Short mmCIF file of C-alpha atoms and ligand atoms in Angstrom, two decimals:
data_model
loop_
_atom_site.label_atom_id
_atom_site.label_comp_id
_atom_site.label_asym_id
_atom_site.label_seq_id
_atom_site.Cartn_x
_atom_site.Cartn_y
_atom_site.Cartn_z
CA MET A 1 3.66 5.78 -12.88
CA THR A 2 1.16 5.84 -15.96
CA LEU A 3 -1.13 2.57 -16.32
CA LYS A 4 -2.20 2.49 -19.95
CA ASN A 5 -4.84 -0.14 -19.90
CA THR A 6 -6.95 -2.93 -17.52
CA VAL A 7 -3.87 -5.38 -18.17
CA GLU A 8 -1.24 -2.73 -17.00
CA VAL A 9 -3.21 -2.49 -13.90
CA ALA A 10 -3.27 -6.27 -13.47
CA LYS A 11 0.02 -6.49 -13.55
CA SER A 12 1.75 -4.12 -10.86
CA CYS A 13 -1.06 -4.35 -8.15
CA SER A 14 0.58 -7.72 -7.05
CA LEU A 15 3.62 -5.52 -6.66
CA VAL A 16 1.97 -2.04 -5.03
CA ALA A 17 0.42 -4.19 -2.89
CA PHE A 18 3.18 -5.50 -1.62
CA VAL A 19 5.05 -2.02 -1.26
CA ALA A 20 1.92 -0.55 0.61
CA SER A 21 1.71 -3.54 3.43
CA CYS A 22 4.93 -3.26 4.25
CA LEU A 23 4.58 0.28 4.82
CA VAL A 24 1.74 -0.75 7.42
CA THR A 25 4.55 -2.38 9.11
CA TRP A 26 7.28 0.06 8.41
CA HIS A 27 5.11 2.50 9.99
CA LEU A 28 4.33 0.83 13.23
CA TYR A 29 7.88 0.35 13.51
CA GLN A 30 8.63 3.69 13.29
CA PHE A 31 6.03 4.18 15.69
CA LEU A 32 8.54 2.24 18.05
CA SER A 33 11.45 3.49 17.43
CA ASN A 34 10.47 7.19 17.18
CA GLN A 35 8.82 8.18 20.13
CA THR A 36 8.23 11.59 18.99
CA LEU A 37 5.67 10.37 16.07
CA SER A 38 2.44 10.07 17.35
CA TYR A 39 -0.77 9.06 15.97
CA ASN A 40 -3.22 12.35 16.56
CA GLN A 41 -5.13 14.06 13.88
CA SER A 42 -2.15 16.07 12.95
CA ALA A 43 -0.22 12.99 11.88
CA THR A 44 1.91 12.98 8.80
CA PHE A 45 1.91 9.81 6.86
CA ASP A 46 5.21 10.57 4.70
CA GLU A 47 5.43 6.72 3.65
CA LEU A 48 2.32 7.49 1.35
CA ASN A 49 3.98 10.04 -0.71
CA HIS A 50 7.17 7.62 -0.39
CA MET A 51 4.91 5.08 -2.74
CA THR A 52 3.44 8.07 -4.80
CA GLU A 53 6.04 10.06 -5.75
CA GLY A 54 9.27 8.03 -7.40
CA PHE A 55 9.03 6.08 -10.52
CA TRP A 56 9.76 2.66 -12.15
CA ARG A 57 13.37 1.61 -12.73
CA LEU A 58 13.32 -1.48 -14.48
CA SER A 59 16.64 -3.61 -13.37
CA THR A 60 19.08 -4.57 -15.42
CA PRO A 61 20.08 -6.70 -16.79
CA LEU A 62 16.05 -8.11 -17.27
CA ASN A 63 15.99 -11.43 -16.07
CA LYS A 64 14.54 -13.20 -19.07
CA THR A 65 13.65 -16.43 -16.84
CA ARG A 66 11.41 -14.30 -14.25
CA LYS A 67 9.70 -12.37 -17.11
CA ALA A 68 8.86 -15.79 -18.81
CA GLU A 69 6.92 -17.03 -15.70
CA LEU A 70 5.10 -13.73 -15.24
CA ASP A 71 4.39 -13.32 -19.15
CA GLU A 72 3.13 -17.18 -18.49
CA MET A 73 0.88 -16.50 -15.15
CA PHE A 74 -0.48 -13.49 -16.85
CA VAL A 75 -1.76 -14.84 -20.03
CA ARG A 76 -2.84 -17.98 -18.21
CA TYR A 77 -4.73 -15.07 -16.07
CA TRP A 78 -5.70 -13.12 -18.80
CA LYS A 79 -7.30 -16.60 -20.94
CA HIS A 80 -8.76 -17.59 -17.50
CA GLN A 81 -11.17 -14.52 -17.60
CA LYS A 82 -11.74 -13.32 -21.24
CA ILE A 83 -9.52 -10.83 -21.77
CA PRO A 84 -7.70 -10.03 -25.26
CA VAL A 85 -4.00 -11.82 -24.69
CA LYS A 86 -2.33 -10.32 -27.86
CA ARG A 87 -2.37 -6.36 -26.70
CA TRP A 88 -2.20 -4.96 -30.85
CA GLY A 89 -4.74 -5.10 -33.57
CA GLU A 90 -3.54 -6.18 -37.56
CA ASN A 91 -4.38 -2.89 -38.86
CA GLU A 92 -1.43 -0.49 -36.73
CA LYS A 93 -4.51 1.79 -35.22
CA CYS A 94 -3.73 2.62 -31.81
CA GLY A 95 -5.00 4.13 -28.67
CA TYR A 96 -8.24 3.84 -26.42
CA TYR A 97 -10.58 4.62 -28.89
CA ASN A 98 -9.11 2.12 -31.34
CA PHE A 99 -10.61 -1.42 -29.36
CA LEU A 100 -9.34 -4.69 -29.99
CA ASP A 101 -11.97 -7.67 -30.83
CA SER A 102 -13.33 -9.22 -27.72
CA VAL A 103 -13.12 -12.75 -26.93
CA PRO A 104 -15.65 -14.51 -27.63
CA HIS A 105 -18.79 -14.72 -24.88
CA SER A 106 -16.64 -12.42 -22.36
CA SER A 107 -17.73 -9.98 -20.30
CA TRP A 108 -14.89 -7.92 -19.83
CA PRO A 109 -15.01 -4.35 -21.15
CA ARG A 110 -13.46 -3.88 -24.03
CA VAL A 111 -10.08 -2.63 -24.18
CA GLY A 112 -7.69 -0.38 -26.32
CA SER A 113 -4.87 -1.74 -29.14
CA TRP A 114 -1.70 -0.96 -28.22
CA CYS A 115 1.55 -1.93 -30.84
CA ASN A 116 4.06 -4.65 -31.09
CA PRO A 117 6.64 -3.52 -28.67
CA GLU A 118 9.09 -6.01 -30.49
CA GLY A 119 7.98 -5.37 -33.88
CA SER A 120 9.59 -2.00 -36.03
CA HIS A 121 6.11 -0.31 -35.16
CA PRO A 122 6.44 -0.05 -31.35
CA CYS A 123 4.79 3.47 -30.32
CA CYS A 124 1.78 4.95 -30.87
CA ASN A 125 1.41 9.05 -31.69
CA ASN A 126 -1.99 9.50 -29.80
CA TYR A 127 -3.10 7.49 -27.02
CA LEU A 128 -6.71 7.88 -27.49
CA ASN A 129 -6.56 7.40 -31.33
CA GLY A 130 -3.40 6.74 -33.24
CA THR A 131 -0.99 4.89 -35.71
CA CYS A 132 1.55 2.94 -34.61
CA GLY A 133 4.88 4.41 -35.92
CA GLU A 134 8.78 3.66 -35.73
CA VAL A 135 10.78 5.20 -33.28
CA SER A 136 11.06 8.31 -33.77
CA ASN A 137 10.76 11.43 -31.20
CA GLN A 138 7.22 12.17 -33.38
CA THR A 139 5.87 8.61 -31.97
CA CYS A 140 7.51 7.66 -28.90
CA ASN A 141 8.37 10.29 -27.33
CA CYS A 142 5.52 13.31 -27.10
CA SER A 143 3.07 14.60 -24.61
CA GLN A 144 0.04 12.16 -26.17
CA CYS A 145 2.64 9.75 -27.06
CA VAL A 146 2.81 5.59 -26.21
CA ASP A 147 5.81 4.32 -26.22
CA THR A 148 4.98 0.36 -25.76
CA ARG A 149 9.00 -0.47 -25.39
CA LEU A 150 8.61 1.09 -21.88
CA TYR A 151 6.06 -0.85 -20.37
CA GLU A 152 7.47 -4.10 -18.58
CA HIS A 153 5.96 -6.04 -15.61
CA ALA A 154 6.32 -4.39 -12.48
CA GLU A 155 8.04 -7.34 -10.87
CA LEU A 156 10.73 -7.20 -13.13
CA SER A 157 11.45 -2.95 -11.90
CA ASN A 158 12.61 -1.69 -8.65
CA TRP A 159 9.99 1.47 -6.99
CA ILE A 160 12.78 4.47 -6.83
CA THR A 161 11.55 6.84 -4.27
CA LYS A 162 11.65 10.52 -5.60
CA ASP A 163 13.85 10.91 -1.63
CA GLN A 164 16.32 8.72 -2.23
CA SER A 165 17.62 8.79 1.28
CA PHE A 166 14.62 7.09 2.09
CA SER A 167 14.93 3.09 2.72
CA TRP A 168 11.94 0.48 3.15
CA ASN A 169 12.25 -2.23 5.72
CA LYS A 170 11.03 -5.21 4.60
CA TYR A 171 10.05 -7.27 7.85
CA VAL A 172 8.91 -10.99 7.26
CA GLY A 173 7.16 -13.33 9.57
CA GLU A 174 8.10 -13.37 13.15
CA ASP A 175 9.85 -9.84 12.78
CA ALA A 176 6.81 -8.14 10.98
CA CYS A 177 3.99 -10.24 14.02
CA GLN A 178 6.78 -8.45 16.48
CA VAL A 179 6.60 -5.03 15.11
CA ILE A 180 3.16 -4.94 15.36
CA GLU A 181 3.10 -7.23 18.71
CA ARG A 182 4.89 -4.31 20.06
CA SER A 183 2.63 -1.64 18.70
CA PRO A 184 -0.05 -0.10 20.26
CA PHE A 185 -2.48 -1.55 17.83
CA LYS A 186 -4.62 -4.52 18.40
CA ASP A 187 -7.42 -4.44 16.18
CA ILE A 188 -6.22 -3.37 12.88
CA TYR A 189 -9.00 -3.50 10.01
CA PHE A 190 -8.47 -2.85 6.41
CA ILE A 191 -11.58 -1.13 4.40
CA GLY A 192 -12.45 -0.88 0.78
CA ASP A 193 -12.04 -2.63 -2.44
CA SER A 194 -10.42 -5.04 -3.97
CA PHE A 195 -6.91 -2.70 -4.10
CA MET A 196 -7.20 -2.92 -0.07
CA ARG A 197 -8.12 -6.09 -0.03
CA ASN A 198 -4.48 -6.74 -1.83
CA MET A 199 -3.01 -5.42 0.99
CA TYR A 200 -4.29 -7.22 3.55
CA THR A 201 -3.67 -10.32 1.48
CA VAL A 202 0.04 -9.60 1.27
CA LEU A 203 -0.22 -8.70 4.97
CA LEU A 204 -1.08 -12.21 5.90
CA MET A 205 1.60 -13.62 3.52
CA ILE A 206 4.18 -10.95 5.40
CA LEU A 207 2.93 -12.19 8.59
CA ALA A 208 2.25 -15.88 7.68
CA ASN A 209 6.24 -15.68 6.12
CA ASP A 210 4.61 -17.45 3.33
CA PHE A 211 4.50 -15.91 0.17
CA GLU A 212 3.17 -19.14 -1.80
CA LYS A 213 0.35 -19.95 0.05
CA GLY A 214 0.01 -17.71 2.91
CA PRO A 215 -3.92 -17.15 3.25
CA TRP A 216 -4.86 -20.71 2.38
CA THR A 217 -6.76 -22.21 4.81
CA ILE A 218 -7.92 -26.01 5.31
CA ASN A 219 -11.67 -26.26 3.76
CA MET A 220 -10.55 -24.68 0.38
CA THR A 221 -11.98 -25.80 -3.40
CA ASN A 222 -9.53 -27.83 -5.52
CA GLN A 223 -10.40 -24.82 -7.87
CA GLN A 224 -8.50 -22.45 -5.22
CA ARG A 225 -5.31 -24.73 -4.52
CA GLU A 226 -5.27 -24.67 -7.85
CA LEU A 227 -5.05 -21.09 -8.78
CA CYS A 228 -4.71 -19.21 -5.75
CA VAL A 229 -0.86 -19.56 -5.10
CA GLU A 230 1.92 -16.83 -4.88
CA MET A 231 0.30 -13.43 -6.32
CA ASN A 232 -2.52 -15.22 -8.31
CA THR A 233 -3.73 -14.92 -5.40
CA LEU A 234 -4.66 -11.56 -5.63
CA PHE A 235 -6.25 -11.82 -9.57
CA TYR A 236 -8.35 -14.91 -9.06
CA PRO A 237 -12.37 -14.35 -8.32
CA ALA A 238 -12.21 -17.29 -6.82
CA CYS A 239 -9.40 -16.49 -4.31
CA ARG A 240 -11.46 -13.62 -3.11
CA PRO A 241 -12.58 -15.46 -0.23
CA LEU A 242 -9.24 -16.51 1.34
CA ALA A 243 -8.90 -12.84 2.48
CA THR A 244 -11.18 -13.51 5.78
CA ASN A 245 -7.82 -15.49 7.47
CA GLY A 246 -6.27 -13.31 9.73
CA GLN A 247 -7.09 -14.17 12.85
CA LYS A 248 -6.04 -18.07 11.90
CA LEU A 249 -3.23 -17.05 10.81
CA ILE A 250 -2.09 -14.70 13.07
CA GLN A 251 -2.00 -17.59 15.19
CA LYS A 252 -0.16 -20.07 13.67
CA SER A 253 2.34 -17.61 12.89
CA CYS A 254 2.82 -14.59 15.58
CA VAL A 255 3.94 -15.86 18.60
CA ASP A 256 2.58 -13.44 21.46
CA LYS A 257 -1.04 -13.08 18.94
CA ASN A 258 -1.99 -10.20 20.80
CA PHE A 259 -3.82 -8.67 17.87
CA ASN A 260 -6.26 -9.20 15.48
CA VAL A 261 -6.30 -8.18 11.52
CA SER A 262 -9.26 -8.64 9.10
CA PHE A 263 -11.33 -7.02 6.16
CA LYS A 264 -13.75 -5.56 5.28
CA TRP A 265 -15.34 -5.53 1.94
CA TRP A 266 -16.96 -1.89 1.66
CA PRO A 267 -16.23 -0.69 -1.33
CA ASN A 268 -18.41 1.80 -1.97
CA ASN A 269 -20.82 4.31 -0.96
CA SER A 270 -23.43 2.36 0.11
CA ASN A 271 -21.05 0.99 2.67
CA GLY A 272 -21.25 3.85 4.77
CA ARG A 273 -23.29 3.20 7.25
CA ASN A 274 -21.64 -0.07 7.56
CA PHE A 275 -18.36 2.16 8.15
CA VAL A 276 -19.82 4.78 10.88
CA LYS A 277 -21.62 1.40 12.94
CA LEU A 278 -17.87 -0.13 13.40
CA VAL A 279 -16.32 3.70 14.26
CA GLN A 280 -19.27 3.44 16.64
CA ASN A 281 -18.54 -0.36 18.03
CA LEU A 282 -14.63 0.53 18.39
CA SER A 283 -15.17 4.68 19.92
CA GLY A 284 -13.70 4.25 23.82
CA LYS A 285 -11.89 1.20 22.87
CA ARG A 286 -8.10 1.54 22.51
CA GLY A 287 -5.87 0.04 20.31
CA SER A 288 -8.24 0.29 16.93
CA LEU A 289 -6.52 1.29 13.88
CA LEU A 290 -8.82 1.57 10.58
CA LEU A 291 -6.74 1.80 7.01
CA LEU A 292 -9.50 2.49 4.60
CA GLY A 293 -8.75 3.42 0.97
CA VAL A 294 -10.13 1.87 -2.38
CA GLY A 295 -7.58 1.64 -5.53
CA TYR A 296 -7.82 3.73 -8.48
CA HIS A 297 -7.23 3.01 -11.69
CA GLU A 298 -5.00 5.57 -13.46
CA THR A 299 -6.22 7.24 -16.79
CA ILE A 300 -8.49 3.88 -17.88
CA LEU A 301 -10.83 6.02 -18.40
CA PRO A 302 -8.56 8.91 -20.19
CA ALA A 303 -11.96 10.40 -21.36
CA LYS A 304 -13.68 11.24 -18.53
C1 NAG B 1 16.05 -14.93 -12.30
O1 NAG B 1 14.58 -15.55 -11.78
C2 NAG B 1 14.53 -16.38 -11.90
C3 NAG B 1 12.80 -17.51 -11.63
O2 NAG B 1 12.22 -16.58 -11.38
C4 NAG B 1 15.36 -16.82 -10.18
O3 NAG B 1 14.70 -17.57 -10.07
C5 NAG B 1 16.55 -16.56 -10.00
O4 NAG B 1 17.16 -16.85 -9.09
C6 NAG B 1 16.48 -15.11 -11.14
N1 NAG B 1 18.05 -14.30 -11.13
C7 NAG B 1 18.49 -14.34 -10.72
C8 NAG B 1 20.09 -13.49 -10.79
O5 NAG B 1 17.73 -12.80 -9.61
C1 NAG B 2 -10.02 8.13 -35.27
O1 NAG B 2 -8.96 9.51 -35.74
C2 NAG B 2 -9.99 9.00 -37.72
C3 NAG B 2 -8.52 9.69 -38.75
O2 NAG B 2 -7.47 9.02 -38.38
C4 NAG B 2 -10.94 8.89 -37.41
O3 NAG B 2 -10.83 8.81 -38.53
C5 NAG B 2 -11.94 8.50 -36.34
O4 NAG B 2 -13.14 8.87 -36.69
C6 NAG B 2 -11.13 9.07 -35.11
N1 NAG B 2 -11.76 8.22 -34.13
C7 NAG B 2 -12.10 8.38 -33.19
C8 NAG B 2 -13.15 7.66 -32.15
O5 NAG B 2 -12.05 9.67 -32.19
C1 NAG B 3 14.85 13.10 -29.44
O1 NAG B 3 15.07 14.45 -29.34
C2 NAG B 3 16.42 14.73 -28.55
C3 NAG B 3 16.17 16.60 -28.49
O2 NAG B 3 15.10 17.01 -27.78
C4 NAG B 3 17.66 14.15 -29.10
O3 NAG B 3 18.58 14.28 -28.40
C5 NAG B 3 17.14 12.61 -29.49
O4 NAG B 3 18.20 11.92 -30.25
C6 NAG B 3 15.78 12.38 -30.12
N1 NAG B 3 15.81 10.86 -30.57
C7 NAG B 3 15.58 10.50 -31.40
C8 NAG B 3 15.04 9.21 -31.56
O5 NAG B 3 15.69 11.08 -32.75
C1 NAG B 4 11.98 12.87 -25.66
O1 NAG B 4 11.80 14.87 -25.41
C2 NAG B 4 12.64 15.01 -24.73
C3 NAG B 4 12.75 16.15 -25.02
O2 NAG B 4 11.08 17.22 -25.21
C4 NAG B 4 14.12 15.08 -24.88
O3 NAG B 4 15.01 15.71 -23.55
C5 NAG B 4 14.55 13.32 -24.55
O4 NAG B 4 15.81 13.11 -24.69
C6 NAG B 4 13.95 12.89 -25.37
N1 NAG B 4 13.69 11.21 -25.20
C7 NAG B 4 14.43 10.32 -25.96
C8 NAG B 4 14.72 9.41 -25.73
O5 NAG B 4 15.05 10.39 -27.07
C1 NAG B 5 -15.00 -23.24 5.03
O1 NAG B 5 -15.44 -22.16 3.88
C2 NAG B 5 -16.76 -21.32 4.10
C3 NAG B 5 -17.23 -20.97 2.62
O2 NAG B 5 -16.49 -20.86 1.59
C4 NAG B 5 -16.82 -20.52 5.39
O3 NAG B 5 -17.64 -19.82 5.57
C5 NAG B 5 -16.06 -21.51 6.33
O4 NAG B 5 -15.57 -20.33 7.55
C6 NAG B 5 -14.23 -22.31 6.10
N1 NAG B 5 -14.28 -22.62 6.97
C7 NAG B 5 -12.80 -22.88 7.62
C8 NAG B 5 -12.37 -23.60 8.81
O5 NAG B 5 -11.57 -22.41 7.12
C1 NAG B 6 -9.05 -11.35 18.59
O1 NAG B 6 -10.56 -11.85 18.38
C2 NAG B 6 -11.03 -13.09 18.54
C3 NAG B 6 -12.19 -13.65 18.20
O2 NAG B 6 -13.03 -12.86 17.38
C4 NAG B 6 -11.10 -12.40 20.42
O3 NAG B 6 -11.40 -13.19 21.28
C5 NAG B 6 -9.77 -11.51 20.78
O4 NAG B 6 -10.45 -10.80 22.00
C6 NAG B 6 -9.72 -10.46 20.15
N1 NAG B 6 -8.09 -10.18 20.20
C7 NAG B 6 -7.96 -8.69 20.57
C8 NAG B 6 -6.30 -8.39 20.80
O5 NAG B 6 -8.73 -8.29 19.99
C1 NAG B 7 -21.49 -1.24 -3.26
O1 NAG B 7 -21.13 -2.50 -2.55
C2 NAG B 7 -21.90 -3.56 -2.16
C3 NAG B 7 -20.95 -5.25 -1.68
O2 NAG B 7 -20.87 -4.37 -0.54
C4 NAG B 7 -22.38 -4.04 -3.91
O3 NAG B 7 -23.01 -5.09 -3.43
C5 NAG B 7 -22.88 -3.10 -4.54
O4 NAG B 7 -23.25 -3.81 -6.20
C6 NAG B 7 -21.90 -1.41 -4.59
N1 NAG B 7 -22.40 -0.63 -5.56
C7 NAG B 7 -21.76 -0.21 -6.84
C8 NAG B 7 -22.94 0.72 -7.04
O5 NAG B 7 -21.26 -0.71 -6.81
C1 NAG B 8 -20.94 -3.70 16.28
O1 NAG B 8 -21.16 -4.57 17.11
C2 NAG B 8 -22.14 -5.46 17.43
C3 NAG B 8 -22.14 -5.81 18.59
O2 NAG B 8 -21.05 -6.34 19.28
C4 NAG B 8 -22.01 -6.77 16.51
O3 NAG B 8 -23.04 -7.19 16.43
C5 NAG B 8 -22.16 -5.60 14.89
O4 NAG B 8 -21.67 -6.48 14.10
C6 NAG B 8 -20.52 -4.30 15.11
N1 NAG B 8 -21.01 -4.15 13.78
C7 NAG B 8 -19.94 -3.56 12.81
C8 NAG B 8 -20.22 -2.64 11.80
O5 NAG B 8 -19.05 -4.12 12.93
#
């Protein structure tokens, strides 16, 4: 997956979070069903390879209704965050070094300019500093080229794993709860940055069996009620505080409620001390599972 600008990252992160959270439940399922898999230091997490070794394939025929819904959802978000909605300029220059005009009063970092995927010049011949051109191998299909026609909402695609014999189990609701309840893990921590928060939030949605309002709480603000619906929950800054409700949700939806799952916003090295403390607190306690990670925005800073 090559993500061509900040906006593309926002587009695909919700699906990635879903896949990743499903993997957590899948991994636990493997533990239950396959006694030979052991959680010692040498255990391999092959599922992570399945997340990264593969490619997105557009579903055909393209669901135009869904596409329109997704377009609308992202445009609303971009406007709210003051991110340029149009992704190309008038002068047909393209690439990371050809910045679009910022939205007035925006604090969002400046973003590169691309080409109109529906126009006659959809391809950028150089992803750093190029010109939009018509369809040809020189403009669309070279190592520096970007064919904007190939970029579509990840939600309209399926992730095809390189190992085609691998298949996903998407546990939701009670089944997902049971997978965890029957596992040895009683205290599950998601630790890291926004990527881990999204994985955690989607796990709450999976456990609550509610992808619209899974992580909702009683005392939300009106703004949160308006914004934090479905995958929007993963984008808007106002929805971030919702990633604190694990225990309450589990009590609502899981029958045995014999585990806790929580999120620690420890996004950088300055939180190392907290992490060590947590590990010390948990050492000797059986059934702790710490999932530590940070998101990586591939190709966003191509010059570095
Ligand atoms: C297309 O998307 C719409 C809106 O999300 C959905 O209601 C419909 O079921 C989808 N159609 C197909 C064939 O998947
Ligand atoms: C982009 O390319 C043009 C020539 O096409 C050049 O004049 C300009 O300096 C380049 N800009 C950067 C930032 O490399
Ligand atoms: C690109 O080159 C391949 C052969 O390398 C050729 O089959 C294909 O038709 C070319 N595509 C275009 C758009 O010219
Ligand atoms: C892109 O180029 C490769 C070889 O360089 C060729 O195999 C492939 O068919 C080309 N793709 C298109 C869409 O023209
Ligand atoms: C209500 O919101 C505050 C702050 O937003 C939070 O600290 C508190 O835990 C919330 N209470 C409940 C019951 O969710
Ligand atoms: C979950 O957390 C609650 C409150 O923090 C605690 O009382 C309970 O013992 C915890 N349950 C497990 C299984 O650790
Ligand atoms: C590191 O994370 C903390 C939040 O725990 C934040 O306050 C701080 O600004 C971050 N530092 C950097 C350099 O990003
Ligand atoms: C470790 O445990 C102590 C006492 O239970 C608690 O006050 C503290 O917040 C915990 N620290 C972390 C990082 O979990």
